[in-house]
Short mmCIF file of C-alpha atoms and ligand atoms in Angstrom, two decimals:
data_model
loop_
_atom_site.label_atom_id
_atom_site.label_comp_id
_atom_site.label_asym_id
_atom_site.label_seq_id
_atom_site.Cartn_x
_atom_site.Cartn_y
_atom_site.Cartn_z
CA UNK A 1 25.83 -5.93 3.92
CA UNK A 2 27.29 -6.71 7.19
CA UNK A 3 24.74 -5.78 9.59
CA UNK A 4 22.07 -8.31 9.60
CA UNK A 5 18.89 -6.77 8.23
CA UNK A 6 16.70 -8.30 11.32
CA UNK A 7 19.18 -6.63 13.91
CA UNK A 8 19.15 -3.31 12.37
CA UNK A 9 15.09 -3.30 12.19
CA UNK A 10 15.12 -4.25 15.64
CA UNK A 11 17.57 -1.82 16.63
CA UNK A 12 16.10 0.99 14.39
CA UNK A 13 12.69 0.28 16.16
CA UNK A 14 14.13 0.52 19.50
CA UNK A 15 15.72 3.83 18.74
CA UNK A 16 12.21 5.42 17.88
CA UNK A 17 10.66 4.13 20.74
CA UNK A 18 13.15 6.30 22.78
CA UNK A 19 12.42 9.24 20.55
CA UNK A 20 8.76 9.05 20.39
CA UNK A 21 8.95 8.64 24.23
CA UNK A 22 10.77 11.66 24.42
CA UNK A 23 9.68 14.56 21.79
CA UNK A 24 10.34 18.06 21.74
CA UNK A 25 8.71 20.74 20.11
CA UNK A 26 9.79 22.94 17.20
CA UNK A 27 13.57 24.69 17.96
CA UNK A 28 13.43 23.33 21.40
CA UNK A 29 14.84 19.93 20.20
CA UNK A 30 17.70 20.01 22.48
CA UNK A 31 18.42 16.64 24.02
CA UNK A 32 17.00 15.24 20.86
CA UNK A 33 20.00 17.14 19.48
CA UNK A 34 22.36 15.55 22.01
CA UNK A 35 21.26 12.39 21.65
CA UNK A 36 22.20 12.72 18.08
CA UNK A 37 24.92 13.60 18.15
CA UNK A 38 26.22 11.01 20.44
CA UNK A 39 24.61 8.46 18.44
CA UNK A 40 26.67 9.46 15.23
CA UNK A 41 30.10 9.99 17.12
CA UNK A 42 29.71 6.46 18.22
CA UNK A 43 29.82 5.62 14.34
CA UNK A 44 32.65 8.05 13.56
CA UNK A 45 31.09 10.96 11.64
CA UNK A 46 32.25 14.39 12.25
CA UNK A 47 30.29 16.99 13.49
CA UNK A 48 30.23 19.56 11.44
CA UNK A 49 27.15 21.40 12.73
CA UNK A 50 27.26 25.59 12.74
CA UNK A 51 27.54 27.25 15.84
CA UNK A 52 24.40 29.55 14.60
CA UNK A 53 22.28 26.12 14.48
CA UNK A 54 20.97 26.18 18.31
CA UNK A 55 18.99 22.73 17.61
CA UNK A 56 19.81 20.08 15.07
CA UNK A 57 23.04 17.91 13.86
CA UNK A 58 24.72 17.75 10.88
CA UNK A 59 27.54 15.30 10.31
CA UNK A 60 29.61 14.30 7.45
CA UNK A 61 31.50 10.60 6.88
CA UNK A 62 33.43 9.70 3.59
CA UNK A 63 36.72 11.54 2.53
CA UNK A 64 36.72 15.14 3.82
CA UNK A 65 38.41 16.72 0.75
CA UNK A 66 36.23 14.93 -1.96
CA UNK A 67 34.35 17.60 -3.97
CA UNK A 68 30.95 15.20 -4.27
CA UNK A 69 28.63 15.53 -1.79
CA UNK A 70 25.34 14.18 -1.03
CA UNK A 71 23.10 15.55 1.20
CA UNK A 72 20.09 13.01 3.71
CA UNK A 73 17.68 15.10 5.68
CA UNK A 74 15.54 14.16 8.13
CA UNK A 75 13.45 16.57 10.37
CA UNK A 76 13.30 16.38 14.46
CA UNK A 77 10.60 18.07 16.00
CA UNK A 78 7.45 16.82 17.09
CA UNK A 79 4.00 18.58 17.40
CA UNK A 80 1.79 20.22 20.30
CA UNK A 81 -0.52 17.50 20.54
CA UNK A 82 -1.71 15.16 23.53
CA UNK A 83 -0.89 11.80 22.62
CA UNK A 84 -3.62 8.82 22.83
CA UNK A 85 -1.83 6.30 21.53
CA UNK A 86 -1.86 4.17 24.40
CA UNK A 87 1.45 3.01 23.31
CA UNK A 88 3.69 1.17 25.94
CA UNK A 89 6.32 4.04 24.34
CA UNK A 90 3.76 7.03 24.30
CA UNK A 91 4.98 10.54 24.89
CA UNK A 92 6.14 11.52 28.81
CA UNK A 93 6.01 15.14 27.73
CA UNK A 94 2.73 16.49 28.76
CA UNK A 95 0.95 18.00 25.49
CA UNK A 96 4.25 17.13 23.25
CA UNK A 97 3.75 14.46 20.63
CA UNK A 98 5.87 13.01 17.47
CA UNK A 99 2.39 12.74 15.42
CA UNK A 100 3.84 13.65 12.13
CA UNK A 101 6.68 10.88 12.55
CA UNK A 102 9.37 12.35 12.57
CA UNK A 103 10.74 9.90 14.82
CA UNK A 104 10.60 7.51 11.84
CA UNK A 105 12.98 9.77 9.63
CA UNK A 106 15.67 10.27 12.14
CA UNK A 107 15.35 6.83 13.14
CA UNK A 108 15.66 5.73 9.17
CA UNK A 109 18.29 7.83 8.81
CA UNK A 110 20.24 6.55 11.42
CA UNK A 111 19.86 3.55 9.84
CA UNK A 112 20.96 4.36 7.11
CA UNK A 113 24.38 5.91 8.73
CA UNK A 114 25.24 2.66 10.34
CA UNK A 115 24.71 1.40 6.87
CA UNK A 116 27.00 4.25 5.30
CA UNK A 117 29.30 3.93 8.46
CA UNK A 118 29.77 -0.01 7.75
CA UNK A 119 31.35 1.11 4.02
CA UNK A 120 33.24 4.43 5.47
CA UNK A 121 36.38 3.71 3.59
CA UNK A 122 35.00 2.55 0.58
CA UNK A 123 32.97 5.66 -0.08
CA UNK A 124 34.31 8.16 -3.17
CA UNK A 125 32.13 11.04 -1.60
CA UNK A 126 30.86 12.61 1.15
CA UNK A 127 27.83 11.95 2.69
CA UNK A 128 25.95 14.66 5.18
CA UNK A 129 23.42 14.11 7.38
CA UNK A 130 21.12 16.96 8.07
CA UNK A 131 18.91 16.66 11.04
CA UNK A 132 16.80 19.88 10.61
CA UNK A 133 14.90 20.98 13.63
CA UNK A 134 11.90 23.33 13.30
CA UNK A 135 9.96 21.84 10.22
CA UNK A 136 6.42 22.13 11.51
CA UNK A 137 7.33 25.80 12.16
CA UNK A 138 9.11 26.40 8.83
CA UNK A 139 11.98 28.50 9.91
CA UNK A 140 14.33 25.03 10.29
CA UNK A 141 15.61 24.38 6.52
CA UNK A 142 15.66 28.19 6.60
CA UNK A 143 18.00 28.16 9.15
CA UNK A 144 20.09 25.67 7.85
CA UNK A 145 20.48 27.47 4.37
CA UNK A 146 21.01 30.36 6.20
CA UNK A 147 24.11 28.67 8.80
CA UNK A 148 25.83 27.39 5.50
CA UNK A 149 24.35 23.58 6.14
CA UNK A 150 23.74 22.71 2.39
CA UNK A 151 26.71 24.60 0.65
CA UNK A 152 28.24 22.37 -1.60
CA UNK A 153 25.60 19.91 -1.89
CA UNK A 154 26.11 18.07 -5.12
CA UNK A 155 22.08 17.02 -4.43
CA UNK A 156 19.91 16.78 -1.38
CA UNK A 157 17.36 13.83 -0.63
CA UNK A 158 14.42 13.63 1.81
CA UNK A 159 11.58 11.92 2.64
CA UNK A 160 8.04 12.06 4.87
CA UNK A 161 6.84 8.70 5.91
CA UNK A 162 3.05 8.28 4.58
CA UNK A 163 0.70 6.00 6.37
CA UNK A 164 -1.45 5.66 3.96
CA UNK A 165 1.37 4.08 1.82
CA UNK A 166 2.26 0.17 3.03
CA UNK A 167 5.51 -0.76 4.27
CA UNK A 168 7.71 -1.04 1.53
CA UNK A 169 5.92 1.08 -1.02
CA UNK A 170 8.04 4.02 -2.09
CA UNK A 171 6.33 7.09 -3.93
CA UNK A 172 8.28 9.56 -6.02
CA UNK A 173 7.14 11.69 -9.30
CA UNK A 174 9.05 14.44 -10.72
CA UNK A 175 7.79 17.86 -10.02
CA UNK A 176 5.62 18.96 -6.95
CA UNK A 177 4.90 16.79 -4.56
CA UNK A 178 3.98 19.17 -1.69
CA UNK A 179 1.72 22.05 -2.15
CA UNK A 180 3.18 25.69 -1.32
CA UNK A 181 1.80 27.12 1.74
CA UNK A 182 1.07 30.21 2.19
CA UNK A 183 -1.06 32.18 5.22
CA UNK A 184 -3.56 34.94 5.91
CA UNK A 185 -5.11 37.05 8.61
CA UNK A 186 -7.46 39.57 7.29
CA UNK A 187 -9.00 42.05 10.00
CA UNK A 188 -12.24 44.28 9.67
CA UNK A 189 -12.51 47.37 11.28
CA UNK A 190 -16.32 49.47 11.01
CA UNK A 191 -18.18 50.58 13.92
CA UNK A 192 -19.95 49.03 17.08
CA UNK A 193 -23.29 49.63 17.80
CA UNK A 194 -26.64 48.55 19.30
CA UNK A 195 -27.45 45.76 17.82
CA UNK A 196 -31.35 46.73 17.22
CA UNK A 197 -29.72 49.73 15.23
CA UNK A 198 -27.85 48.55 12.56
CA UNK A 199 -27.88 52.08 10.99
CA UNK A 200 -26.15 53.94 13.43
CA UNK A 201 -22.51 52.28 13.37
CA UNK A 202 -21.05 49.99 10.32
CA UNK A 203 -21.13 46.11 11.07
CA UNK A 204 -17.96 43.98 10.10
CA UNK A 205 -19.78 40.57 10.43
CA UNK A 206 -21.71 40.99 7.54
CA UNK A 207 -18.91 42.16 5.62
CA UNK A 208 -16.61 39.46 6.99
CA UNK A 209 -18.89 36.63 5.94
CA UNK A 210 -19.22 37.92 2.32
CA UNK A 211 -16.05 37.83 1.83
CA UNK A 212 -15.16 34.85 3.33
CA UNK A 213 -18.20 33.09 0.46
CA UNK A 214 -16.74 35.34 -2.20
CA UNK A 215 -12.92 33.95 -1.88
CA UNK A 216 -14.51 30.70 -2.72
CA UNK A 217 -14.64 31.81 -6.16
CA UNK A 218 -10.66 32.50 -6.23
CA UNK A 219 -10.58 28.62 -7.08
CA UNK A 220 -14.04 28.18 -8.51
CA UNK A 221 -13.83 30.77 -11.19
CA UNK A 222 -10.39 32.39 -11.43
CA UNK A 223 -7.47 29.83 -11.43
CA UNK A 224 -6.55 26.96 -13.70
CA UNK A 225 -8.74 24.15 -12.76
CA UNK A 226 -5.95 21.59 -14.12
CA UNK A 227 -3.58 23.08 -11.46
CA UNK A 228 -4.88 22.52 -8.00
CA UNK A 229 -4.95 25.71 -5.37
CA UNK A 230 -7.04 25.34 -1.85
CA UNK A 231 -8.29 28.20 -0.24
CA UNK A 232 -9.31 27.68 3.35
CA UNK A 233 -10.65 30.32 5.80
CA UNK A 234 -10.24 27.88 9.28
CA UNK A 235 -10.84 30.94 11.56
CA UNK A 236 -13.28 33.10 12.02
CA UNK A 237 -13.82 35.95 15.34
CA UNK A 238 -15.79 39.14 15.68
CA UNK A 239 -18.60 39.89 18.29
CA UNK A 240 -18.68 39.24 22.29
CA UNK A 241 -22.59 38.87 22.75
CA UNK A 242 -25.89 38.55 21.15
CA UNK A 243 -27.40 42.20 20.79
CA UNK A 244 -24.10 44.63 20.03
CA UNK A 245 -22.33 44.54 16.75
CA UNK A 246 -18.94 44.80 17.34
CA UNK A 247 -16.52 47.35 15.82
CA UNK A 248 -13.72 44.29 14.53
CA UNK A 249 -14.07 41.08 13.19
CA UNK A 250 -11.08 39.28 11.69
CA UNK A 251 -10.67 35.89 10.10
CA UNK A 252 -7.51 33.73 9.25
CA UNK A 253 -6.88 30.42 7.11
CA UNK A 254 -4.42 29.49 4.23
CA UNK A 255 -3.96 28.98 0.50
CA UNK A 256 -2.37 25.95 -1.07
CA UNK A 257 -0.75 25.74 -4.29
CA UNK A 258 1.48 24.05 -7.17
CA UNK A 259 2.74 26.41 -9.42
CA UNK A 260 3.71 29.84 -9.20
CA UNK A 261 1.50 31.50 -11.42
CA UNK A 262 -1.25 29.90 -9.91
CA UNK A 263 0.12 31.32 -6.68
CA UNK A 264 0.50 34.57 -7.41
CA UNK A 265 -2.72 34.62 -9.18
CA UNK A 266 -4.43 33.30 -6.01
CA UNK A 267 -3.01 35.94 -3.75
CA UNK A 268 -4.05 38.65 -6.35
CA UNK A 269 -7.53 37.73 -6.45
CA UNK A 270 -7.56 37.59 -3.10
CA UNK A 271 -6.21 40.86 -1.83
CA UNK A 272 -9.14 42.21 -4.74
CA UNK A 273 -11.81 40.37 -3.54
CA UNK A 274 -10.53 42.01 0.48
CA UNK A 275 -10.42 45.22 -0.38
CA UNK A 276 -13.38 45.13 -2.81
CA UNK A 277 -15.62 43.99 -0.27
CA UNK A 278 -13.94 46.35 2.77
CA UNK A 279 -14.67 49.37 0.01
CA UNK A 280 -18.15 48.13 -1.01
CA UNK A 281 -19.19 47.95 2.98
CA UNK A 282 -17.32 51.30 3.81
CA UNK A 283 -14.77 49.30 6.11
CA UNK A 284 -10.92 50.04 6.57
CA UNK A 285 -9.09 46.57 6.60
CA UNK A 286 -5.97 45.12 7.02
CA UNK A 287 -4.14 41.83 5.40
CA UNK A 288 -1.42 40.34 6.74
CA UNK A 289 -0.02 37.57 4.44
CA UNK A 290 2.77 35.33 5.31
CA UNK A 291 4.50 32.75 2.45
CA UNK A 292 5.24 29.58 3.81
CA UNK A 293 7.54 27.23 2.23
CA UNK A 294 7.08 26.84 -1.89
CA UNK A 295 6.45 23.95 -3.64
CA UNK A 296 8.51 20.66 -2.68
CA UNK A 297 9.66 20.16 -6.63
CA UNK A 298 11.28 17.13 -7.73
CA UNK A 299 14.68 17.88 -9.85
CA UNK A 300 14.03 17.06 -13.70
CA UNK A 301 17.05 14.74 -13.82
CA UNK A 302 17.92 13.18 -10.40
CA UNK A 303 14.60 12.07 -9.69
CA UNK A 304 14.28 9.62 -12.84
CA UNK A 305 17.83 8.20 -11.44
CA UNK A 306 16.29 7.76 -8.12
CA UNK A 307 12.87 6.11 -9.31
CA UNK A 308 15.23 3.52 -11.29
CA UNK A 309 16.86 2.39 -8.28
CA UNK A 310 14.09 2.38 -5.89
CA UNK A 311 12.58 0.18 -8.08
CA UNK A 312 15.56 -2.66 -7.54
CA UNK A 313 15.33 -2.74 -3.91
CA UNK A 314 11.09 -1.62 -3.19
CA UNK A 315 7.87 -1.03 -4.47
CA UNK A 316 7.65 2.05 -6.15
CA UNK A 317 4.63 3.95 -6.94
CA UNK A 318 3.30 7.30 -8.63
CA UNK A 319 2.05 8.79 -5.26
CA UNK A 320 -0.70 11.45 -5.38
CA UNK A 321 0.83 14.75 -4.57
CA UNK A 322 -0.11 16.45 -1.00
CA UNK A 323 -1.65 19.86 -0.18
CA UNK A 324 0.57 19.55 2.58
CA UNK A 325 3.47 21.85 3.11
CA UNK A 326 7.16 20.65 3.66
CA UNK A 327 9.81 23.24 4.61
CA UNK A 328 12.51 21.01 2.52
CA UNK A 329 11.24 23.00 -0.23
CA UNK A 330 13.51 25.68 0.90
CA UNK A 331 16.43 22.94 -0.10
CA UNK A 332 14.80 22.12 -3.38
CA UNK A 333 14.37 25.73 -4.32
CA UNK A 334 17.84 25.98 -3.96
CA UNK A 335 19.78 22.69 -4.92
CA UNK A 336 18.60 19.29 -7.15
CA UNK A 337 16.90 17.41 -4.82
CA UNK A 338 14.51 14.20 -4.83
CA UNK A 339 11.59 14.07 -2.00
CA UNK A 340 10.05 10.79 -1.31
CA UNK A 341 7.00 9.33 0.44
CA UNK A 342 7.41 6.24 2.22
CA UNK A 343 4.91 3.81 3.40
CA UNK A 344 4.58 3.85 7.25
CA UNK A 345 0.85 1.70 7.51
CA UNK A 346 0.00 4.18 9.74
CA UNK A 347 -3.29 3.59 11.69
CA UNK A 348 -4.52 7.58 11.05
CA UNK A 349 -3.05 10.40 8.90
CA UNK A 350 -0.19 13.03 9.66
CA UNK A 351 -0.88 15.28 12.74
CA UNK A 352 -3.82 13.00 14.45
CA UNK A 353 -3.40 12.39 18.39
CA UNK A 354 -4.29 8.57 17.63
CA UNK A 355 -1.40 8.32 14.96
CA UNK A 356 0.80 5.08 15.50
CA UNK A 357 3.52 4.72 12.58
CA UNK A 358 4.76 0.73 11.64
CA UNK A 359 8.25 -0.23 12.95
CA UNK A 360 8.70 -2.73 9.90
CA UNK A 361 8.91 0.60 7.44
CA UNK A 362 12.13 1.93 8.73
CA UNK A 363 14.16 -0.63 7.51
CA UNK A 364 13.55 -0.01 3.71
CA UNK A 365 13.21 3.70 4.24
CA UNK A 366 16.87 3.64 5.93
CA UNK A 367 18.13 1.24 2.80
CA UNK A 368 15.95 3.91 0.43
CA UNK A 369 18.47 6.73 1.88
CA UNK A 370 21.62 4.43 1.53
CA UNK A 371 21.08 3.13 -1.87
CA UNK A 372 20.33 6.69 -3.08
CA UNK A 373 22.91 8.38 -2.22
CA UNK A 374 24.95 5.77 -3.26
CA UNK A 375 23.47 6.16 -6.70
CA UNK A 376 24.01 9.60 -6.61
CA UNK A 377 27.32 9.62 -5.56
CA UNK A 378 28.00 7.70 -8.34
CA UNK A 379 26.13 9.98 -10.93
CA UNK A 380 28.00 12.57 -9.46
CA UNK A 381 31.40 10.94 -10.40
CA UNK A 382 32.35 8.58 -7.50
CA UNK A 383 32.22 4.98 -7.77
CA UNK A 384 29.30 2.62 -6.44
CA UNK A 385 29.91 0.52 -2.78
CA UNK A 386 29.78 -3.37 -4.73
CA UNK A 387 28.00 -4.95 -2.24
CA UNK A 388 24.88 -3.77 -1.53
ZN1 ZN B 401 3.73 17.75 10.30
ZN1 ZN B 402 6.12 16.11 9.03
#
């Protein structure tokens, strides 16, 4: 390689400062966008990005009429959180924070297109960069399905940076990796009344906190205990003051998941256990469920491929698979793809206020997208850049 590696770190560092300084919340990522895009017209991509995409850059390089194509995604948005960091390069927008790092992916993977840039006219494919805005939201892969951003996609890669994971390590399995997400609200309608006279009206609390001990039995007694599913009621409301019981009380959370049949059997259970207890208590109810992204699942074949040639340029490991969601599962449903965790040595986990992410893991995470698509291009009938 041409660039010399402790330039690019340097510069790659320097360009998340400016990001993390600067985040903007789920499909508001506009002069995140811009800068983008100026960024990878400087290196000669095109811009191939939808009209219908109102946030978010995608950008090809490598011969426009080659039929292999390789697909890097990185997300954009950052998180509604109050930074307290105390970082020289700490958030100027009030209440707006890059606390799941994605400031580290885009800046990786423009790393990794001034890598791909340097070897434009040797490449035998195409290479696209997708820089999806709205992850933390789920609707952004969504959207770019949806505006035509991963037709033709030979294969798609990704990665989340994990700070629990050192700089350097590299974790990839095949199968799921990130749980499937799914959401509830469940609302419990009976009858207010005085509450020294329980007998005149029909109290939701009661009901409400049965249930919410009886769902814990969905994963205690009902699924597979060798396939993991979390059920988590995280919100809970009914009642205004001490001595009335109220006529509503509702309660919200999530269920996590690795398999569809587990899934499905979850959400079964679930709307039984609901309306068993709404019936046995003389309630009418109401359940709104909302499915989040699936399960982020590995392809069978490309990911042994990629695990081979991590292993020539980092440390790879067999990571333990996250209850977290990741919206690139609406890619993986949809096209082979390989999803990655890559060590960060961050100082607290995804999503925490305090959350500060280590410069020195950008480098090998942008070299983890450029030797992998590399690879892939090559699997995919190209021929292989000789001089990485
Ligand atoms: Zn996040
Ligand atoms: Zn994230």
């Amino acid at each position: 390689m041409t660039i010399d590696n402790k330039i690019l770190e340097d510069k790659l560092a320097q360009i998340r400062h400016q990001l993390h300084q600067h985040p903007e919340l789920s499909s508001q990522e506009h002069q995140t966008t811009l800068f983008l895009n100026s960024y990878l017209e400087t290196l000669g991509y095109r811009i191939v990005t939808p009209q219908t995409l109102l946030t978010g850059v995608i950008a090809e390089i490598g011969p426009s009429d080659s039929k292999i194509i390789i697909g890097l995604r990185s997300d954009i948005d950052a998180l509604p959180i109050t930074e307290k960091t105390g970082l020289t390069y700490a958030s100027v927008n009030e209440g707006v924070m890059h606390a799941c790092g994605h400031d580290f992916h885009m800046a990786s993977l423009l790393g990794a297109a001034e890598l791909l840039a340097e070897h434009a006219n040797k490449l035998t494919g195409r290479i696209r960069l997708i820089f999806q805005p709205a992850e933390e939201t789920h609707v952004g892969a969504q959207a770019v399905v949806e505006a035509g951003g991963i037709e033709n996609l030979n294969a798609i890669i990704g990665f989340h940076n994990k700070p629990d994971l050192k700089v350097n390590e590299i974790g990839i399995l095949t199968g799921g990796l990130m749980a499937a997400v799914d959401q509830f609200k469940v609302s419990f309608r009976g009858q207010g009344t005085h509450a020294a006279m329980p007998q005149l009206g029909n109290d939701p609390i009661v009901a409400l906190t049965n249930t919410v001990n009886t769902l814990q039995t969905i994963v205690s007694r009902r699924t597979d205990p060798q396939s993991p599913v979390v059920v988590s009621v995280t919100h809970i409301d009914g009642g205004s003051t001490w001595n009335v019981l109220p006529e509503t009380a509702w309660f919200e959370g999530t269920v996590r998941s690795f398999d569809q049949s587990s899934r499905q059997l979850a959400r079964k259970q679930f709307y039984q256990i609901v309306n068993g207890q709404a019936e046995t208590f003389g309630l009418s109810v109401d359940i709104s469920w909302i499915e989040g992204p699936d399960v982020v699942d590995n392809d069978i074949v490309l990911t042994p491929i990629v695990m081979e040639e991590t292993k020539k340029h980092a440390k790879l490991i067999t990571p333990k698979p996250s209850n977290a969601g990741e919206d690139f599962a609406y890619f993986s449903q949809k096209i082979p793809s390989v999803f990655a965790f890559i060590g960060s040595s961050g100082t607290t986990d995804w999503h925490h206020d305090d959350l500060i992410v280590d410069d020195r893991g950008l480098l090998p995470a942008a070299k983890w997208y450029f030797y992998t698509a590399n690879r892939l291009l090559e699997y995919f009938g190209g021929k292989t850049l000789n001089d990485r």
